[in-house]
Amino acid sequence: EIVMTQSPATLSVSPGERATLSCRASQSVSSNLAWYQQKPGQAPRLLIYGASTRATGIPARFSGSGSGTEFTLTISSLQSEDFAVYYCQQYNNWPPGWHTFGQGTKLEIK
Amino acid sequence: EVQLVESGGGLVQPGGSLRLSCSASGFTFSSYAMHWVRQAPGKGLEYVSAISSNGGSTYYADSVKGRFTISRDNSKNTLYLQMSSLRAEDTAVYYCVKGRELLIAEYFQHWGQGTLVTVSS
């Protein structure tokens, strides 16, 4: 099973600054990597798929990069509504373990 | 607009059973695979189960295999998750997720709001 590891666990950033979140796969997932945002009491919201393609309605300040085993989600200028937990997910593999999520990065206000 | 509404969660004793339902609308339900993803309180996301559009293919995570059964009624636009032999570690919010037309590895665009299952004596 592919293990997804996110870092850091918690990231403290001031509004208006840039945030960079990392996700590492235990083996190559090509570009089959998605990012989600989750706020308390809400379902996850798809931000990025294919490692770098923004989902419908996602602001341009969110960008994804990487391929293989190393991936990054960048939020260029943090808005108040961006403080949340972010998860990466690989969808490269076949069963078992064909959809595995990272443990999450909590983005908090500094 | 795609809408997924879960129901059936609640408090159940260890060893007990529960059936979750997910009512779907806004798309041709019978044409799409469906998934269940869960999230324990304060924890991350865990992929649980999947079913093909016609119900002919199913998948289970090792953590629930042999205890959970996924099914669907395309005439009622409803997805189910029958959970038995429940354990404390099954306590979680269970999300219904729309898939693609084929049952393949994919990212998830459409999620329900979730239903909470609590396994406790």
PDB file of C-alpha atoms in Angstrom, chain B residues 20-111:
ATOM      1  CA  LEU B  20     -26.249   3.753   6.431  1.00  0.00           C
ATOM      2  CA  SER B  21     -28.079   5.172   3.442  1.00  0.00           C
ATOM      3  CA  CYS B  22     -27.081   7.811   0.921  1.00  0.00           C
ATOM      4  CA  SER B  23     -29.792   9.397  -1.198  1.00  0.00           C
ATOM      5  CA  ALA B  24     -28.452  10.790  -4.454  1.00  0.00           C
ATOM      6  CA  SER B  25     -29.884  13.395  -6.802  1.00  0.00           C
ATOM      7  CA  GLY B  26     -28.788  15.751  -9.552  1.00  0.00           C
ATOM      8  CA  PHE B  27     -27.162  13.078 -11.698  1.00  0.00           C
ATOM      9  CA  THR B  28     -27.969   9.708 -13.261  1.00  0.00           C
ATOM     10  CA  PHE B  29     -27.188   7.595 -10.204  1.00  0.00           C
ATOM     11  CA  SER B  30     -27.263   4.278 -12.038  1.00  0.00           C
ATOM     12  CA  SER B  31     -24.417   5.381 -14.311  1.00  0.00           C
ATOM     13  CA  TYR B  32     -21.824   6.089 -11.625  1.00  0.00           C
ATOM     14  CA  ALA B  33     -19.683   4.176  -9.186  1.00  0.00           C
ATOM     15  CA  MET B  34     -20.038   5.216  -5.571  1.00  0.00           C
ATOM     16  CA  HIS B  35     -17.739   5.222  -2.559  1.00  0.00           C
ATOM     17  CA  TRP B  36     -17.729   5.489   1.223  1.00  0.00           C
ATOM     18  CA  VAL B  37     -14.981   7.381   3.070  1.00  0.00           C
ATOM     19  CA  ARG B  38     -14.879   7.780   6.840  1.00  0.00           C
ATOM     20  CA  GLN B  39     -13.218  10.073   9.352  1.00  0.00           C
ATOM     21  CA  ALA B  40     -12.750   9.241  13.010  1.00  0.00           C
ATOM     22  CA  PRO B  41     -13.215  12.193  15.394  1.00  0.00           C
ATOM     23  CA  GLY B  42     -10.236  14.529  15.119  1.00  0.00           C
ATOM     24  CA  LYS B  43      -8.498  12.180  12.676  1.00  0.00           C
ATOM     25  CA  GLY B  44      -7.810  11.967   8.960  1.00  0.00           C
ATOM     26  CA  LEU B  45      -9.720  10.451   6.073  1.00  0.00           C
ATOM     27  CA  GLU B  46      -9.914   6.702   5.519  1.00  0.00           C
ATOM     28  CA  TYR B  47     -11.218   5.069   2.341  1.00  0.00           C
ATOM     29  CA  VAL B  48     -13.746   2.375   3.190  1.00  0.00           C
ATOM     30  CA  SER B  49     -15.625   0.853   0.273  1.00  0.00           C
ATOM     31  CA  ALA B  50     -16.694   1.185  -3.344  1.00  0.00           C
ATOM     32  CA  ILE B  51     -19.307  -0.231  -5.699  1.00  0.00           C
ATOM     33  CA  SER B  52     -19.612  -0.166  -9.450  1.00  0.00           C
ATOM     34  CA  SER B  53     -22.543   1.458 -11.210  1.00  0.00           C
ATOM     35  CA  ASN B  54     -24.482  -1.801 -11.610  1.00  0.00           C
ATOM     36  CA  GLY B  55     -23.432  -3.204  -8.259  1.00  0.00           C
ATOM     37  CA  GLY B  56     -21.511  -6.024  -9.851  1.00  0.00           C
ATOM     38  CA  SER B  57     -18.130  -5.059  -8.423  1.00  0.00           C
ATOM     39  CA  THR B  58     -17.358  -4.079  -4.862  1.00  0.00           C
ATOM     40  CA  TYR B  59     -14.256  -3.233  -2.834  1.00  0.00           C
ATOM     41  CA  TYR B  60     -13.548  -3.073   0.882  1.00  0.00           C
ATOM     42  CA  ALA B  61     -10.668  -1.792   2.938  1.00  0.00           C
ATOM     43  CA  ASP B  62      -9.018  -4.503   5.004  1.00  0.00           C
ATOM     44  CA  SER B  63     -10.219  -2.773   8.174  1.00  0.00           C
ATOM     45  CA  VAL B  64     -13.879  -3.475   7.315  1.00  0.00           C
ATOM     46  CA  LYS B  65     -13.692  -6.533   5.064  1.00  0.00           C
ATOM     47  CA  GLY B  66     -16.035  -9.279   6.194  1.00  0.00           C
ATOM     48  CA  ARG B  67     -17.998  -6.899   8.447  1.00  0.00           C
ATOM     49  CA  PHE B  68     -19.327  -4.222   6.077  1.00  0.00           C
ATOM     50  CA  THR B  69     -21.391  -4.696   2.917  1.00  0.00           C
ATOM     51  CA  ILE B  70     -21.884  -2.015   0.302  1.00  0.00           C
ATOM     52  CA  SER B  71     -24.904  -2.145  -1.971  1.00  0.00           C
ATOM     53  CA  ARG B  72     -27.099   0.098  -4.059  1.00  0.00           C
ATOM     54  CA  ASP B  73     -30.669   0.332  -5.310  1.00  0.00           C
ATOM     55  CA  ASN B  74     -30.560   2.156  -8.606  1.00  0.00           C
ATOM     56  CA  SER B  75     -34.358   2.313  -8.760  1.00  0.00           C
ATOM     57  CA  LYS B  76     -34.295   4.364  -5.557  1.00  0.00           C
ATOM     58  CA  ASN B  77     -31.090   6.336  -6.283  1.00  0.00           C
ATOM     59  CA  THR B  78     -29.742   5.115  -2.972  1.00  0.00           C
ATOM     60  CA  LEU B  79     -26.412   3.757  -1.770  1.00  0.00           C
ATOM     61  CA  TYR B  80     -26.129   1.640   1.368  1.00  0.00           C
ATOM     62  CA  LEU B  81     -23.479   0.528   3.803  1.00  0.00           C
ATOM     63  CA  GLN B  82     -24.502  -2.350   6.053  1.00  0.00           C
ATOM     64  CA  MET B  83     -22.173  -2.427   9.038  1.00  0.00           C
ATOM     65  CA  SER B  84     -22.037  -5.365  11.440  1.00  0.00           C
ATOM     66  CA  SER B  85     -19.769  -6.567  14.251  1.00  0.00           C
ATOM     67  CA  LEU B  86     -19.084  -2.920  14.939  1.00  0.00           C
ATOM     68  CA  ARG B  87     -16.049  -1.930  16.975  1.00  0.00           C
ATOM     69  CA  ALA B  88     -15.098   1.217  18.835  1.00  0.00           C
ATOM     70  CA  GLU B  89     -12.603   1.990  16.076  1.00  0.00           C
ATOM     71  CA  ASP B  90     -15.456   2.184  13.569  1.00  0.00           C
ATOM     72  CA  THR B  91     -16.627   5.375  15.287  1.00  0.00           C
ATOM     73  CA  ALA B  92     -16.463   8.025  12.581  1.00  0.00           C
ATOM     74  CA  VAL B  93     -18.298  10.339  10.260  1.00  0.00           C
ATOM     75  CA  TYR B  94     -19.146   8.348   7.152  1.00  0.00           C
ATOM     76  CA  TYR B  95     -19.183  10.228   3.860  1.00  0.00           C
ATOM     77  CA  CYS B  96     -20.917   9.114   0.687  1.00  0.00           C
ATOM     78  CA  VAL B  97     -18.886  10.092  -2.391  1.00  0.00           C
ATOM     79  CA  LYS B  98     -19.828  10.114  -6.042  1.00  0.00           C
ATOM     80  CA  GLY B  99     -17.464   8.291  -8.372  1.00  0.00           C
ATOM     81  CA  ARG B 100     -16.998   8.141 -12.109  1.00  0.00           C
ATOM     82  CA  GLU B 101     -18.841   5.990 -14.614  1.00  0.00           C
ATOM     83  CA  LEU B 102     -16.175   3.302 -14.253  1.00  0.00           C
ATOM     84  CA  LEU B 103     -14.971   1.942 -10.938  1.00  0.00           C
ATOM     85  CA  ILE B 104     -11.410   3.189 -11.072  1.00  0.00           C
ATOM     86  CA  ALA B 105      -8.902   4.943  -8.878  1.00  0.00           C
ATOM     87  CA  GLU B 106      -9.929   8.586  -8.840  1.00  0.00           C
ATOM     88  CA  TYR B 107     -10.152  11.890  -7.004  1.00  0.00           C
ATOM     89  CA  PHE B 108     -13.428  12.873  -5.362  1.00  0.00           C
ATOM     90  CA  GLN B 109     -15.363  15.937  -6.458  1.00  0.00           C
ATOM     91  CA  HIS B 110     -18.717  15.368  -4.791  1.00  0.00           C
ATOM     92  CA  TRP B 111     -19.168  14.459  -1.122  1.00  0.00           C
TER      93      TRP B 111
END
